[in-house]
Amino acid sequence: MIDVKEAPAGAGAVGATDGHNGERAVSLDARPGNERRSKPKAVVHLTVAERAEKGKAARLAAPRAELGDWQPAADRRDPVELLEEQAASRLRELVPIRYGRMLVSPFTFFRGAAYPMAADLAGAPRTGLDVQLCGDAHLSNFGAFGAPDRRLVFSINDFDETLPGPFEWDVKRLVASFAVAGRDRGFDAKQRRSINRDVSKAYREAIREFAGMSNLDLWYSRIDVDEIDAAVAQHGSGKQRKRFEANVAKARSKDSLRAFTKLTTTVDGEPRIASDPPLIVPIDEVAAGAEEFDHAEFVRGVIRSYRRTLTPDRRELLERFRYVHAARKVVGVGSVGARAWIVLMLGRDDHDPLFLQVKEAQASVLEPFVGKSKFNHHGQRVVEGQRLTQAAGDIMLGWIRVADLEGVNRDFYIRQLWDGKGSALVDLMEPTAMTIYARLCGHALAKAHARSGDAIAIASYLGGSDSFDRALATFAETYADQNERDYSALQEAVASGRIAAETGL
């Protein structure tokens, strides 16, 4: 929300809700429907046969067997240079933490290297079968969360990089993530190839299933955690079943009340977000030195503007909570350095908290390769992409634009911090558990693509054979090799002093 630097002597507020005193004001812009202006396009409705033919024709542009043929381009850019390019727009003091988290293993490097991989994918032939891409569909960006009806569902849960693009890019990143994670877990080549093929097969079979559904059935389709429980019971061991049940129980309890217990302390009788720098820094500490900055009024202004992006019923819900405190919070691996905040609000009493996450949305890593978003606001891009691809999403999704003291407009999206969120314990997975999870992720990705793209055309392209599965499994192992070389390049950059990394955080 705010990026406070040392204020010069006599400087006014870092942010204010008006500019009547001659100081630079923080502007807030959350106008719904903030799309680039263009004439509405006529909707063309093809027959099922025409859509299937479109899919078969795509095999000429990008033969399925050739999807596995990938080699680094002769003029491939230095991956560390791409990461440095990304870091230029992030908070300088947090970038070393990002590099430190990427250095933990080749898998954590892969999580943070969406930009280098997007550049690699862009050089391959494209099917032309576009969907709303996740843009960073690695296996840790899937998980459980609470639907509006309070049941736990499973889907993609990260849309920071979402943009329309060729469906195969998401599938390639997902399958490659399993190849990298399998190596991280010490699985042998045969085990990894089996898992990699299962991801692609699950995607292919699910797309075929969705292609046969009515539009309404497809739109309402979702993966309930109860369905996953049945799969674990059928294919998993007793140990895996217990671990799954414990993980689900943890997800069900991961809500705003638990966040309130874990993240807050009491100061002068009022709850405050506890300081834990550099990972959690309360807003009053971030704004230290800018005495005239009324940070409480600033955040209230953000909330008022964000409210405009909600539907009237959800606006009514938000208005029942009052603002209490905010803090900057480091999140994830690839997201570290982007500006992310948590906002504490209270309803009827201290037992009725609402924690919101306010996360910066920068240009997607896909943008240089597929073009700009139709939305002028990156926060709206993220929210609309999520709404399109998820059957059940966070009821508090919205967006905001804030101009800081230096006049730089920054886009953010807003969601609940914890709302029944659960993620897979990849570090503990055995081959059987990873196989179950691979099939689940493949199915979930197919569902997202079927909602935003042409499932009939994609199913026709993929066909009934395992050609696609084998090609993607080959690609995944080849790219895992490249990922290890890129990981080594980051290690060398740190060792040489080219970049700084802070580990253990």
CSV table of C-alpha atoms in Angstrom, one decimal, residues 25-407:
chain,number,residue,atom,x,y,z
A,25,ALA,CA,-1.9,13.4,-1.9
A,26,VAL,CA,-2.3,9.6,-2.2
A,27,SER,CA,-4.9,8.9,-4.8
A,28,LEU,CA,-7.1,5.9,-4.6
A,29,ASP,CA,-8.7,4.4,-7.7
A,30,ALA,CA,-10.9,1.3,-7.6
A,31,ARG,CA,-13.3,2.0,-10.3
A,32,PRO,CA,-15.1,-1.3,-11.4
A,33,GLY,CA,-14.9,-2.2,-15.1
A,34,ASN,CA,-11.5,-0.5,-15.6
A,35,GLU,CA,-10.9,-2.2,-19.0
A,36,ARG,CA,-9.0,-0.8,-22.0
A,37,ARG,CA,-11.5,0.8,-24.3
A,38,SER,CA,-12.4,-1.2,-27.4
A,39,LYS,CA,-15.5,-2.0,-29.3
A,40,PRO,CA,-17.3,-5.1,-28.0
A,41,LYS,CA,-16.5,-8.1,-30.2
A,42,ALA,CA,-19.3,-10.2,-31.7
A,43,VAL,CA,-19.5,-13.6,-30.1
A,44,VAL,CA,-19.2,-16.4,-32.8
A,45,HIS,CA,-20.8,-19.7,-31.9
A,46,LEU,CA,-19.2,-22.6,-33.6
A,47,THR,CA,-20.8,-26.0,-33.8
A,48,VAL,CA,-19.3,-28.9,-31.8
A,49,ALA,CA,-17.9,-30.4,-35.0
A,50,GLU,CA,-16.3,-27.1,-36.0
A,51,ARG,CA,-14.7,-26.7,-32.5
A,52,ALA,CA,-13.4,-30.3,-32.7
A,53,GLU,CA,-11.9,-29.5,-36.1
A,54,LYS,CA,-10.2,-26.4,-34.8
A,55,GLY,CA,-8.5,-28.6,-32.2
A,56,LYS,CA,-7.3,-31.1,-34.8
A,57,ALA,CA,-6.0,-28.3,-37.0
A,58,ALA,CA,-3.9,-27.1,-34.1
A,59,ARG,CA,-1.9,-30.3,-34.4
A,60,LEU,CA,-0.3,-28.9,-37.5
A,61,ALA,CA,0.9,-25.7,-35.8
A,62,ALA,CA,2.1,-27.6,-32.7
A,63,PRO,CA,2.3,-31.4,-33.2
A,64,ARG,CA,1.7,-33.2,-29.9
A,65,ALA,CA,4.8,-35.3,-30.0
A,66,GLU,CA,7.0,-32.2,-30.6
A,67,LEU,CA,5.7,-30.6,-27.3
A,68,GLY,CA,8.5,-32.7,-25.6
A,69,ASP,CA,11.2,-31.3,-27.8
A,70,TRP,CA,12.8,-28.4,-26.0
A,71,GLN,CA,16.3,-27.1,-25.9
A,72,PRO,CA,17.5,-23.7,-24.6
A,73,ALA,CA,17.7,-21.1,-27.4
A,74,ALA,CA,21.2,-20.1,-28.5
A,75,ASP,CA,20.4,-16.5,-27.4
A,76,ARG,CA,18.7,-17.5,-24.2
A,77,ARG,CA,19.0,-14.7,-21.6
A,78,ASP,CA,20.8,-15.2,-18.4
A,79,PRO,CA,18.2,-16.4,-15.9
A,80,VAL,CA,19.8,-14.3,-13.1
A,81,GLU,CA,19.5,-11.2,-15.3
A,82,LEU,CA,15.8,-11.9,-15.7
A,83,LEU,CA,15.4,-12.2,-11.9
A,84,GLU,CA,17.3,-8.9,-11.4
A,85,GLU,CA,15.0,-7.3,-13.9
A,86,GLN,CA,12.0,-8.4,-11.9
A,87,ALA,CA,13.7,-7.2,-8.7
A,88,ALA,CA,14.0,-3.7,-10.0
A,89,SER,CA,10.3,-2.9,-9.2
A,90,ARG,CA,10.4,-4.6,-5.8
A,91,LEU,CA,11.3,-3.4,-2.3
A,92,ARG,CA,15.0,-3.4,-2.3
A,93,GLU,CA,15.5,-4.5,1.3
A,94,LEU,CA,13.3,-7.6,0.8
A,95,VAL,CA,14.9,-8.9,-2.5
A,96,PRO,CA,17.7,-10.7,-0.7
A,97,ILE,CA,15.1,-12.7,1.2
A,98,ARG,CA,13.6,-13.7,-2.1
A,99,TYR,CA,16.9,-15.0,-3.3
A,100,GLY,CA,17.6,-16.7,0.0
A,101,ARG,CA,14.3,-18.6,-0.3
A,102,MET,CA,15.0,-19.6,-3.9
A,103,LEU,CA,18.4,-20.9,-2.8
A,104,VAL,CA,16.9,-23.5,-0.5
A,105,SER,CA,16.7,-26.1,-3.2
A,106,PRO,CA,16.1,-26.4,-7.0
A,107,PHE,CA,12.4,-26.8,-6.3
A,108,THR,CA,12.2,-23.5,-4.4
A,109,PHE,CA,14.2,-21.9,-7.2
A,110,PHE,CA,11.7,-23.2,-9.7
A,111,ARG,CA,8.9,-21.6,-7.6
A,112,GLY,CA,10.5,-18.2,-7.9
A,113,ALA,CA,11.5,-18.6,-11.6
A,114,ALA,CA,8.2,-18.1,-13.4
A,115,TYR,CA,9.7,-15.3,-15.5
A,116,PRO,CA,12.7,-17.3,-16.9
A,117,MET,CA,10.4,-20.2,-17.7
A,118,ALA,CA,7.8,-18.0,-19.4
A,119,ALA,CA,10.7,-16.7,-21.7
A,120,ASP,CA,11.6,-20.3,-22.5
A,121,LEU,CA,8.0,-21.3,-23.3
A,122,ALA,CA,7.5,-18.4,-25.6
A,123,GLY,CA,10.1,-19.7,-28.0
A,124,ALA,CA,8.1,-22.9,-28.7
A,125,PRO,CA,5.4,-23.4,-31.4
A,126,ARG,CA,1.9,-22.5,-30.0
A,127,THR,CA,-1.3,-24.4,-30.4
A,128,GLY,CA,-3.3,-21.3,-30.7
A,129,LEU,CA,-5.8,-22.8,-28.2
A,130,ASP,CA,-5.9,-20.0,-25.7
A,131,VAL,CA,-7.3,-20.1,-22.1
A,132,GLN,CA,-7.1,-17.9,-19.1
A,133,LEU,CA,-3.7,-19.0,-17.9
A,134,CYS,CA,-2.7,-19.2,-14.2
A,135,GLY,CA,0.7,-18.2,-15.5
A,136,ASP,CA,2.5,-19.8,-12.6
A,137,ALA,CA,0.9,-23.3,-12.4
A,138,HIS,CA,3.5,-25.1,-10.3
A,139,LEU,CA,2.2,-27.7,-7.8
A,140,SER,CA,2.5,-25.5,-4.8
A,141,ASN,CA,0.0,-23.0,-6.3
A,142,PHE,CA,-2.8,-25.4,-5.9
A,143,GLY,CA,-4.6,-26.0,-2.6
A,144,ALA,CA,-7.8,-26.1,-0.5
A,145,PHE,CA,-9.8,-23.1,0.5
A,146,GLY,CA,-13.2,-22.3,1.8
A,147,ALA,CA,-16.0,-21.8,-0.7
A,148,PRO,CA,-18.8,-19.3,-0.1
A,149,ASP,CA,-20.9,-22.2,1.2
A,150,ARG,CA,-18.1,-22.9,3.7
A,151,ARG,CA,-17.2,-26.3,2.2
A,152,LEU,CA,-13.5,-26.9,1.4
A,153,VAL,CA,-12.7,-27.0,-2.3
A,154,PHE,CA,-9.5,-27.6,-4.2
A,155,SER,CA,-8.3,-25.5,-7.1
A,156,ILE,CA,-5.5,-23.2,-8.3
A,157,ASN,CA,-5.0,-20.6,-5.6
A,158,ASP,CA,-2.5,-18.1,-7.1
A,159,PHE,CA,-3.3,-15.8,-10.0
A,160,ASP,CA,-0.6,-13.1,-9.8
A,161,GLU,CA,0.6,-13.9,-13.3
A,162,THR,CA,-2.8,-14.7,-15.0
A,163,LEU,CA,-3.3,-13.7,-18.6
A,164,PRO,CA,-4.9,-15.4,-21.7
A,165,GLY,CA,-2.4,-17.6,-23.5
A,166,PRO,CA,-1.8,-21.1,-25.0
A,167,PHE,CA,-3.1,-23.8,-22.7
A,168,GLU,CA,0.0,-25.9,-23.0
A,169,TRP,CA,2.1,-23.3,-21.1
A,170,ASP,CA,0.3,-24.0,-17.8
A,171,VAL,CA,0.5,-27.7,-18.3
A,172,LYS,CA,4.2,-27.6,-19.1
A,173,ARG,CA,4.9,-25.6,-15.9
A,174,LEU,CA,2.8,-27.9,-13.8
A,175,VAL,CA,4.4,-31.1,-15.1
A,176,ALA,CA,7.9,-29.7,-14.9
A,177,SER,CA,7.2,-28.7,-11.2
A,178,PHE,CA,6.5,-32.4,-10.4
A,179,ALA,CA,9.7,-33.4,-12.2
A,180,VAL,CA,11.7,-30.9,-10.1
A,181,ALA,CA,9.8,-31.9,-6.9
A,182,GLY,CA,10.3,-35.6,-7.6
A,183,ARG,CA,14.1,-35.0,-7.8
A,184,ASP,CA,14.0,-33.0,-4.6
A,185,ARG,CA,12.3,-36.0,-2.9
A,186,GLY,CA,14.9,-38.4,-4.2
A,187,PHE,CA,12.5,-40.3,-6.5
A,188,ASP,CA,14.2,-42.4,-9.3
A,189,ALA,CA,13.8,-41.7,-13.0
A,190,LYS,CA,11.1,-44.4,-13.4
A,191,GLN,CA,9.0,-43.0,-10.5
A,192,ARG,CA,9.3,-39.5,-11.8
A,193,ARG,CA,8.3,-40.3,-15.3
A,194,SER,CA,5.3,-42.2,-14.1
A,195,ILE,CA,4.2,-39.2,-12.0
A,196,ASN,CA,4.9,-36.8,-14.8
A,197,ARG,CA,2.7,-38.8,-17.2
A,198,ASP,CA,0.0,-39.0,-14.7
A,199,VAL,CA,-0.3,-35.2,-14.5
A,200,SER,CA,-0.7,-34.9,-18.3
A,201,LYS,CA,-3.0,-37.9,-18.5
A,202,ALA,CA,-5.3,-36.5,-15.7
A,203,TYR,CA,-5.4,-33.2,-17.5
A,204,ARG,CA,-6.2,-34.8,-20.9
A,205,GLU,CA,-8.9,-37.1,-19.5
A,206,ALA,CA,-10.5,-34.3,-17.4
A,207,ILE,CA,-10.6,-32.0,-20.5
A,208,ARG,CA,-12.4,-34.7,-22.4
A,209,GLU,CA,-14.8,-35.1,-19.5
A,210,PHE,CA,-15.5,-31.4,-19.4
A,211,ALA,CA,-15.9,-31.2,-23.2
A,212,GLY,CA,-18.9,-33.5,-22.9
A,213,MET,CA,-20.6,-31.5,-20.2
A,214,SER,CA,-23.3,-28.9,-20.6
A,215,ASN,CA,-22.2,-25.3,-20.1
A,216,LEU,CA,-24.0,-25.0,-16.8
A,217,ASP,CA,-22.8,-28.3,-15.5
A,218,LEU,CA,-19.2,-27.3,-16.3
A,219,TRP,CA,-19.7,-23.9,-14.6
A,220,TYR,CA,-20.9,-25.4,-11.4
A,221,SER,CA,-18.4,-28.2,-11.4
A,222,ARG,CA,-15.8,-28.1,-8.5
A,223,ILE,CA,-13.6,-30.4,-6.6
A,224,ASP,CA,-14.7,-30.8,-3.0
A,225,VAL,CA,-12.2,-32.0,-0.5
A,226,ASP,CA,-14.5,-34.9,0.4
A,227,GLU,CA,-13.9,-36.3,-3.1
A,228,ILE,CA,-10.1,-36.1,-2.5
A,229,ASP,CA,-10.6,-37.9,0.8
A,230,ALA,CA,-12.2,-40.8,-1.1
A,231,ALA,CA,-9.3,-41.0,-3.5
A,232,VAL,CA,-6.8,-41.0,-0.7
A,233,ALA,CA,-8.8,-43.7,1.1
A,234,GLN,CA,-8.7,-45.8,-2.1
A,235,HIS,CA,-5.1,-45.4,-3.2
A,236,GLY,CA,-3.2,-44.1,-0.2
A,237,SER,CA,-1.7,-45.9,2.8
A,238,GLY,CA,-3.0,-45.6,6.4
A,239,LYS,CA,-0.2,-43.2,7.1
A,240,GLN,CA,-1.1,-41.0,4.1
A,241,ARG,CA,-4.8,-41.1,5.1
A,242,LYS,CA,-3.9,-39.8,8.6
A,243,ARG,CA,-1.6,-37.1,7.2
A,244,PHE,CA,-4.4,-36.0,4.8
A,245,GLU,CA,-7.0,-35.9,7.5
A,246,ALA,CA,-4.7,-33.8,9.8
A,247,ASN,CA,-4.0,-31.4,6.9
A,248,VAL,CA,-7.7,-31.0,6.2
A,249,ALA,CA,-8.4,-30.3,9.9
A,250,LYS,CA,-5.6,-27.7,9.9
A,251,ALA,CA,-7.1,-26.1,6.8
A,252,ARG,CA,-10.6,-25.9,8.3
A,253,SER,CA,-9.2,-24.1,11.4
A,254,LYS,CA,-7.1,-21.7,9.4
A,255,ASP,CA,-9.4,-18.7,9.4
A,256,SER,CA,-9.3,-15.1,10.6
A,257,LEU,CA,-9.9,-16.1,14.2
A,258,ARG,CA,-6.8,-18.3,14.1
A,259,ALA,CA,-4.8,-15.5,12.4
A,260,PHE,CA,-5.9,-13.2,15.2
A,261,THR,CA,-4.6,-15.5,17.8
A,262,LYS,CA,-1.3,-16.1,16.0
A,263,LEU,CA,-0.5,-12.7,14.6
A,264,THR,CA,-1.7,-10.2,17.2
A,265,THR,CA,-0.7,-8.9,20.6
A,266,THR,CA,-2.4,-6.4,23.0
A,267,VAL,CA,-1.1,-2.9,23.4
A,268,ASP,CA,-2.9,-0.5,25.8
A,269,GLY,CA,-6.0,-2.7,25.7
A,270,GLU,CA,-6.2,-2.8,21.9
A,271,PRO,CA,-5.2,-5.6,19.6
A,272,ARG,CA,-2.2,-4.9,17.4
A,273,ILE,CA,-0.4,-7.0,14.8
A,274,ALA,CA,2.8,-8.2,16.5
A,275,SER,CA,6.1,-7.0,15.0
A,276,ASP,CA,8.5,-9.7,13.7
A,277,PRO,CA,10.9,-7.8,11.3
A,278,PRO,CA,11.7,-8.2,8.5
A,279,LEU,CA,8.8,-10.6,7.9
A,280,ILE,CA,6.1,-8.7,9.6
A,281,VAL,CA,6.5,-4.9,10.2
A,282,PRO,CA,3.5,-2.9,11.6
A,283,ILE,CA,2.5,0.1,9.6
A,284,ASP,CA,3.5,2.5,12.4
A,285,GLU,CA,7.0,1.1,12.2
A,286,VAL,CA,7.1,1.3,8.4
A,287,ALA,CA,6.0,5.0,8.6
A,288,ALA,CA,8.4,5.9,11.4
A,289,GLY,CA,9.9,9.3,10.7
A,290,ALA,CA,6.8,10.6,8.9
A,291,GLU,CA,5.1,12.2,11.9
A,292,GLU,CA,2.4,13.9,10.0
A,293,PHE,CA,1.3,10.8,8.2
A,294,ASP,CA,-2.1,9.6,9.5
A,295,HIS,CA,-1.7,5.9,8.6
A,296,ALA,CA,-5.0,4.9,10.2
A,297,GLU,CA,-6.9,7.4,8.0
A,298,PHE,CA,-4.8,6.3,5.0
A,299,VAL,CA,-5.8,2.6,5.4
A,300,ARG,CA,-9.5,3.6,6.0
A,301,GLY,CA,-9.3,5.4,2.7
A,302,VAL,CA,-8.0,2.3,1.0
A,303,ILE,CA,-10.8,0.2,2.5
A,304,ARG,CA,-13.4,2.7,1.4
A,305,SER,CA,-12.2,2.6,-2.2
A,306,TYR,CA,-11.7,-1.1,-2.2
A,307,ARG,CA,-15.3,-1.5,-1.1
A,308,ARG,CA,-16.5,-0.1,-4.4
A,309,THR,CA,-15.1,-3.2,-6.2
A,310,LEU,CA,-17.3,-5.5,-4.2
A,311,THR,CA,-20.9,-6.5,-4.9
A,312,PRO,CA,-23.5,-4.7,-2.8
A,313,ASP,CA,-24.1,-7.6,-0.5
A,314,ARG,CA,-20.4,-8.1,0.2
A,315,ARG,CA,-20.1,-4.3,0.7
A,316,GLU,CA,-22.7,-4.6,3.4
A,317,LEU,CA,-20.7,-7.3,5.1
A,318,LEU,CA,-17.4,-5.4,4.9
A,319,GLU,CA,-19.1,-2.3,6.5
A,320,ARG,CA,-19.8,-4.3,9.6
A,321,PHE,CA,-16.1,-4.4,10.4
A,322,ARG,CA,-13.9,-1.5,11.6
A,323,TYR,CA,-10.3,-1.0,10.9
A,324,VAL,CA,-7.8,-1.7,13.7
A,325,HIS,CA,-4.3,-2.2,12.5
A,326,ALA,CA,-2.1,-3.1,9.4
A,327,ALA,CA,1.4,-4.5,8.8
A,328,ARG,CA,3.6,-5.3,5.9
A,329,LYS,CA,4.1,-9.1,5.6
A,330,VAL,CA,6.5,-11.1,3.5
A,331,VAL,CA,4.8,-14.0,1.7
A,332,GLY,CA,5.8,-16.9,-0.5
A,333,VAL,CA,8.9,-17.3,-2.6
A,334,GLY,CA,8.3,-15.7,-6.0
A,335,SER,CA,6.2,-12.9,-4.4
A,336,VAL,CA,8.9,-11.7,-1.9
A,337,GLY,CA,9.7,-8.1,-2.5
A,338,ALA,CA,6.3,-7.2,-3.9
A,339,ARG,CA,4.4,-5.0,-1.5
A,340,ALA,CA,2.1,-7.1,0.6
A,341,TRP,CA,0.1,-6.0,3.7
A,342,ILE,CA,-2.3,-7.6,6.1
A,343,VAL,CA,-5.1,-5.5,7.6
A,344,LEU,CA,-6.9,-6.4,10.8
A,345,MET,CA,-10.5,-5.5,11.2
A,346,LEU,CA,-13.0,-6.3,14.0
A,347,GLY,CA,-16.7,-6.9,13.9
A,348,ARG,CA,-19.0,-7.2,16.9
A,349,ASP,CA,-16.0,-7.8,19.3
A,350,ASP,CA,-12.5,-9.2,19.6
A,351,HIS,CA,-13.9,-12.7,18.7
A,352,ASP,CA,-15.1,-11.5,15.4
A,353,PRO,CA,-12.0,-10.6,13.4
A,354,LEU,CA,-11.5,-10.2,9.7
A,355,PHE,CA,-7.9,-10.4,8.3
A,356,LEU,CA,-7.5,-9.1,4.8
A,357,GLN,CA,-4.4,-9.4,2.6
A,358,VAL,CA,-3.5,-6.4,0.4
A,359,LYS,CA,-1.0,-7.7,-2.2
A,360,GLU,CA,0.7,-5.8,-5.0
A,361,ALA,CA,-0.1,-6.8,-8.5
A,362,GLN,CA,2.6,-6.0,-11.0
A,363,ALA,CA,2.7,-6.8,-14.7
A,364,SER,CA,2.4,-10.5,-15.4
A,365,VAL,CA,5.6,-12.4,-16.3
A,366,LEU,CA,3.7,-13.5,-19.4
A,367,GLU,CA,3.0,-9.9,-20.7
A,368,PRO,CA,6.2,-9.6,-22.8
A,369,PHE,CA,5.2,-12.8,-24.6
A,370,VAL,CA,1.4,-12.7,-25.0
A,371,GLY,CA,0.7,-9.0,-24.8
A,372,LYS,CA,-0.9,-6.6,-22.3
A,373,SER,CA,-4.0,-7.4,-20.3
A,374,LYS,CA,-7.3,-6.0,-21.4
A,375,PHE,CA,-7.5,-4.5,-17.9
A,376,ASN,CA,-5.7,-1.2,-17.2
A,377,HIS,CA,-5.5,-2.3,-13.5
A,378,HIS,CA,-3.3,-5.3,-12.6
A,379,GLY,CA,-5.3,-5.9,-9.4
A,380,GLN,CA,-8.4,-6.2,-11.5
A,381,ARG,CA,-6.5,-8.5,-13.9
A,382,VAL,CA,-5.8,-10.8,-11.0
A,383,VAL,CA,-9.3,-10.7,-9.6
A,384,GLU,CA,-11.1,-11.2,-12.9
A,385,GLY,CA,-8.8,-14.0,-13.9
A,386,GLN,CA,-9.5,-15.8,-10.6
A,387,ARG,CA,-13.2,-15.3,-10.9
A,388,LEU,CA,-13.2,-16.7,-14.4
A,389,THR,CA,-11.3,-19.8,-13.6
A,390,GLN,CA,-12.6,-20.7,-10.1
A,391,ALA,CA,-16.0,-22.2,-9.6
A,392,ALA,CA,-16.0,-20.9,-6.0
A,393,GLY,CA,-13.8,-18.1,-4.9
A,394,ASP,CA,-13.1,-15.7,-2.0
A,395,ILE,CA,-16.1,-13.4,-1.4
A,396,MET,CA,-13.9,-10.5,-0.4
A,397,LEU,CA,-11.9,-10.3,-3.7
A,398,GLY,CA,-11.4,-6.7,-4.8
A,399,TRP,CA,-8.7,-4.3,-6.0
A,400,ILE,CA,-7.3,-0.8,-5.3
A,401,ARG,CA,-4.8,1.6,-6.9
A,402,VAL,CA,-2.6,3.8,-4.6
A,403,ALA,CA,-0.2,6.5,-5.7
A,404,ASP,CA,2.7,6.9,-3.2
A,405,LEU,CA,4.7,9.9,-2.2
A,406,GLU,CA,6.8,9.8,-5.3
A,407,GLY,CA,3.7,9.7,-7.5
